[in-house]
Amino acid sequence: MNTAAVHPKRKAPHAGGGALRRHAYETLKGMILSANFHPGERLSELRLSEMIGVSRTPLREALMLLEAEGLVIGKSNSGYSVLHFDPRSIRDLLIAREGLDGYSAEIACRMATEDDFEQLRRVMADIEELARRDQAEPVEIARKLELGLKVHEVIAAATKNTVIQDMTRRLYEQLQAALWLEVLWLTSSWTDAIVQHRAIVDAVLARDVPRAIEAAREHVRDSLRNMARIEELYEGRRRLFEPLAPRSDHQA
C-alpha cells in the first residue's frame, strides 16, 4: 500500500460528528479509487484511524457508506476489505444500462415537461462550467460524477414512470464504483462524456426520439469501450499487488 503520496503525515483529529464521518469517507474513498490499496486488501481499522486522524466510530460509519457504494466488502468475522473489480458483472450491467437509458430517452422525449427541460438545461450548464474550471481535486472529480449521473436522473424522472426511475437508480448504484474508475483512470473520459451528454440533452430538448435513443446508447457503448481499457489497467495493478494479498480471511 502506498499511503505516503496521499497522507505523508498522520492527521490531527477533526471536530464534529458529521464532519468526522465525511472526512473519513472522502479521504478513504479517494485512497481506494486512486489504487493506494491493492485489490482485496483487508483494511485495518486501527491503522486507518491513525492515518486519517479520526476515531473508530466515524471510520466505521464511513466504511458502511463505502460498502453501500460497492467499494469495500464487509464480513462479520474479518472486517472490511477493498473490492475486487469484476469486469464481467460490470459489462452485464452496462449492457442492461444501454437498453434502459435508450428507452428512458425515448419516453422522456414524449413525456418531458418544460420544468424537466429547464432542469436538463441547468445540469448541462453546470457540467460545462465545471469543464471550464478543469480541476483535478477530489471534490471536483466527485462533482463530475455527480453531475454526469444527474443528467440521467433527470431524464428518468421526465419519463413520469416510477418503475423506470427505480430501475435507473438501482442500476447506477451498482455501477458507481466502475464509473468512478472511468473518471479517475481515463483522462479523456470526462471530455468525451461532456460531448455525449450534450448530444443526449439536445436531442431530448428537441423531442427527437431516434437521435435521443442513439445518443443515449452511444454514451453507454463508450463506457463499455472504456471498461475494456480499465480492465487492462486493473489487471496490471492486480498482478503487481498479488504477492501482497492476504492468504486467507483469518490472517491478521
PDB file of C-alpha atoms in Angstrom, residues 104-202:
ATOM      1  CA  SER A 104     -35.702   6.361 -20.943  1.00  0.00           C
ATOM      2  CA  ALA A 105     -34.562   8.901 -23.527  1.00  0.00           C
ATOM      3  CA  GLU A 106     -37.348   7.797 -25.877  1.00  0.00           C
ATOM      4  CA  ILE A 107     -40.079   8.124 -23.237  1.00  0.00           C
ATOM      5  CA  ALA A 108     -38.640  11.411 -21.941  1.00  0.00           C
ATOM      6  CA  CYS A 109     -38.891  12.905 -25.426  1.00  0.00           C
ATOM      7  CA  ARG A 110     -42.615  12.277 -25.322  1.00  0.00           C
ATOM      8  CA  MET A 111     -43.401  12.945 -21.652  1.00  0.00           C
ATOM      9  CA  ALA A 112     -41.000  15.694 -20.505  1.00  0.00           C
ATOM     10  CA  THR A 113     -42.465  18.983 -19.319  1.00  0.00           C
ATOM     11  CA  GLU A 114     -40.939  22.437 -19.582  1.00  0.00           C
ATOM     12  CA  ASP A 115     -39.815  22.056 -15.943  1.00  0.00           C
ATOM     13  CA  ASP A 116     -37.928  18.884 -16.914  1.00  0.00           C
ATOM     14  CA  PHE A 117     -36.330  20.715 -19.827  1.00  0.00           C
ATOM     15  CA  GLU A 118     -35.247  23.533 -17.534  1.00  0.00           C
ATOM     16  CA  GLN A 119     -33.631  21.043 -15.144  1.00  0.00           C
ATOM     17  CA  LEU A 120     -31.752  19.457 -18.038  1.00  0.00           C
ATOM     18  CA  ARG A 121     -30.515  22.866 -19.198  1.00  0.00           C
ATOM     19  CA  ARG A 122     -29.315  23.713 -15.676  1.00  0.00           C
ATOM     20  CA  VAL A 123     -27.457  20.425 -15.234  1.00  0.00           C
ATOM     21  CA  MET A 124     -25.813  20.768 -18.639  1.00  0.00           C
ATOM     22  CA  ALA A 125     -24.781  24.347 -17.815  1.00  0.00           C
ATOM     23  CA  ASP A 126     -23.228  23.130 -14.545  1.00  0.00           C
ATOM     24  CA  ILE A 127     -21.331  20.391 -16.412  1.00  0.00           C
ATOM     25  CA  GLU A 128     -19.927  22.855 -18.922  1.00  0.00           C
ATOM     26  CA  GLU A 129     -18.979  25.322 -16.178  1.00  0.00           C
ATOM     27  CA  LEU A 130     -17.124  22.546 -14.350  1.00  0.00           C
ATOM     28  CA  ALA A 131     -15.328  21.682 -17.590  1.00  0.00           C
ATOM     29  CA  ARG A 132     -14.132  25.272 -17.917  1.00  0.00           C
ATOM     30  CA  ARG A 133     -12.552  25.105 -14.451  1.00  0.00           C
ATOM     31  CA  ASP A 134     -10.816  21.815 -15.363  1.00  0.00           C
ATOM     32  CA  GLN A 135      -9.522  20.999 -11.869  1.00  0.00           C
ATOM     33  CA  ALA A 136      -8.379  17.566 -10.698  1.00  0.00           C
ATOM     34  CA  GLU A 137      -9.124  17.971  -6.987  1.00  0.00           C
ATOM     35  CA  PRO A 138     -11.076  15.064  -5.394  1.00  0.00           C
ATOM     36  CA  VAL A 139     -14.062  17.329  -4.730  1.00  0.00           C
ATOM     37  CA  GLU A 140     -14.127  18.380  -8.395  1.00  0.00           C
ATOM     38  CA  ILE A 141     -13.861  14.767  -9.555  1.00  0.00           C
ATOM     39  CA  ALA A 142     -16.770  13.821  -7.289  1.00  0.00           C
ATOM     40  CA  ARG A 143     -18.760  16.711  -8.731  1.00  0.00           C
ATOM     41  CA  LYS A 144     -18.108  15.451 -12.268  1.00  0.00           C
ATOM     42  CA  LEU A 145     -19.562  12.064 -11.416  1.00  0.00           C
ATOM     43  CA  GLU A 146     -22.493  13.630  -9.557  1.00  0.00           C
ATOM     44  CA  LEU A 147     -23.450  15.859 -12.485  1.00  0.00           C
ATOM     45  CA  GLY A 148     -22.967  13.111 -15.046  1.00  0.00           C
ATOM     46  CA  LEU A 149     -25.365  10.901 -13.106  1.00  0.00           C
ATOM     47  CA  LYS A 150     -27.756  13.831 -12.591  1.00  0.00           C
ATOM     48  CA  VAL A 151     -28.361  14.086 -16.355  1.00  0.00           C
ATOM     49  CA  HIS A 152     -29.658  10.517 -16.422  1.00  0.00           C
ATOM     50  CA  GLU A 153     -31.614  11.004 -13.197  1.00  0.00           C
ATOM     51  CA  VAL A 154     -33.477  13.990 -14.681  1.00  0.00           C
ATOM     52  CA  ILE A 155     -34.198  12.096 -17.899  1.00  0.00           C
ATOM     53  CA  ALA A 156     -35.519   9.113 -15.924  1.00  0.00           C
ATOM     54  CA  ALA A 157     -37.726  11.456 -13.862  1.00  0.00           C
ATOM     55  CA  ALA A 158     -39.011  13.044 -17.086  1.00  0.00           C
ATOM     56  CA  THR A 159     -40.465   9.680 -18.157  1.00  0.00           C
ATOM     57  CA  LYS A 160     -43.021  10.007 -15.305  1.00  0.00           C
ATOM     58  CA  ASN A 161     -42.598   6.255 -14.842  1.00  0.00           C
ATOM     59  CA  THR A 162     -41.662   5.268 -11.273  1.00  0.00           C
ATOM     60  CA  VAL A 163     -40.516   1.790 -12.343  1.00  0.00           C
ATOM     61  CA  ILE A 164     -38.027   3.248 -14.819  1.00  0.00           C
ATOM     62  CA  GLN A 165     -36.841   5.718 -12.180  1.00  0.00           C
ATOM     63  CA  ASP A 166     -36.309   2.953  -9.610  1.00  0.00           C
ATOM     64  CA  MET A 167     -34.540   0.674 -12.102  1.00  0.00           C
ATOM     65  CA  THR A 168     -32.254   3.535 -13.149  1.00  0.00           C
ATOM     66  CA  ARG A 169     -31.389   4.384  -9.559  1.00  0.00           C
ATOM     67  CA  ARG A 170     -30.573   0.774  -8.631  1.00  0.00           C
ATOM     68  CA  LEU A 171     -28.558   0.164 -11.795  1.00  0.00           C
ATOM     69  CA  TYR A 172     -26.471   3.276 -11.320  1.00  0.00           C
ATOM     70  CA  GLU A 173     -25.840   2.416  -7.664  1.00  0.00           C
ATOM     71  CA  GLN A 174     -24.353  -0.902  -8.773  1.00  0.00           C
ATOM     72  CA  LEU A 175     -22.227   0.846 -11.402  1.00  0.00           C
ATOM     73  CA  GLN A 176     -20.960   3.649  -9.175  1.00  0.00           C
ATOM     74  CA  ALA A 177     -17.533   2.145  -8.452  1.00  0.00           C
ATOM     75  CA  ALA A 178     -16.933   1.453 -12.157  1.00  0.00           C
ATOM     76  CA  LEU A 179     -17.985   4.997 -13.067  1.00  0.00           C
ATOM     77  CA  TRP A 180     -15.532   6.373 -10.515  1.00  0.00           C
ATOM     78  CA  LEU A 181     -12.709   4.383 -12.076  1.00  0.00           C
ATOM     79  CA  GLU A 182     -13.709   5.631 -15.518  1.00  0.00           C
ATOM     80  CA  VAL A 183     -13.491   9.272 -14.420  1.00  0.00           C
ATOM     81  CA  LEU A 184     -10.278   8.810 -12.418  1.00  0.00           C
ATOM     82  CA  TRP A 185      -8.224   6.496 -14.611  1.00  0.00           C
ATOM     83  CA  LEU A 186      -9.146   7.653 -18.115  1.00  0.00           C
ATOM     84  CA  THR A 187      -8.362  11.339 -18.520  1.00  0.00           C
ATOM     85  CA  SER A 188     -10.275  11.623 -21.801  1.00  0.00           C
ATOM     86  CA  SER A 189     -13.487  10.073 -20.470  1.00  0.00           C
ATOM     87  CA  TRP A 190     -14.803  13.290 -18.895  1.00  0.00           C
ATOM     88  CA  THR A 191     -14.176  15.318 -22.065  1.00  0.00           C
ATOM     89  CA  ASP A 192     -15.952  12.663 -24.128  1.00  0.00           C
ATOM     90  CA  ALA A 193     -18.805  12.482 -21.615  1.00  0.00           C
ATOM     91  CA  ILE A 194     -19.466  16.226 -21.898  1.00  0.00           C
ATOM     92  CA  VAL A 195     -19.931  15.933 -25.661  1.00  0.00           C
ATOM     93  CA  GLN A 196     -22.099  12.832 -25.259  1.00  0.00           C
ATOM     94  CA  HIS A 197     -24.268  14.391 -22.543  1.00  0.00           C
ATOM     95  CA  ARG A 198     -24.747  17.486 -24.705  1.00  0.00           C
ATOM     96  CA  ALA A 199     -25.895  15.267 -27.582  1.00  0.00           C
ATOM     97  CA  ILE A 200     -28.390  13.447 -25.345  1.00  0.00           C
ATOM     98  CA  VAL A 201     -29.751  16.647 -23.801  1.00  0.00           C
ATOM     99  CA  ASP A 202     -30.091  18.445 -27.137  1.00  0.00           C
TER     100      ASP A 202
END
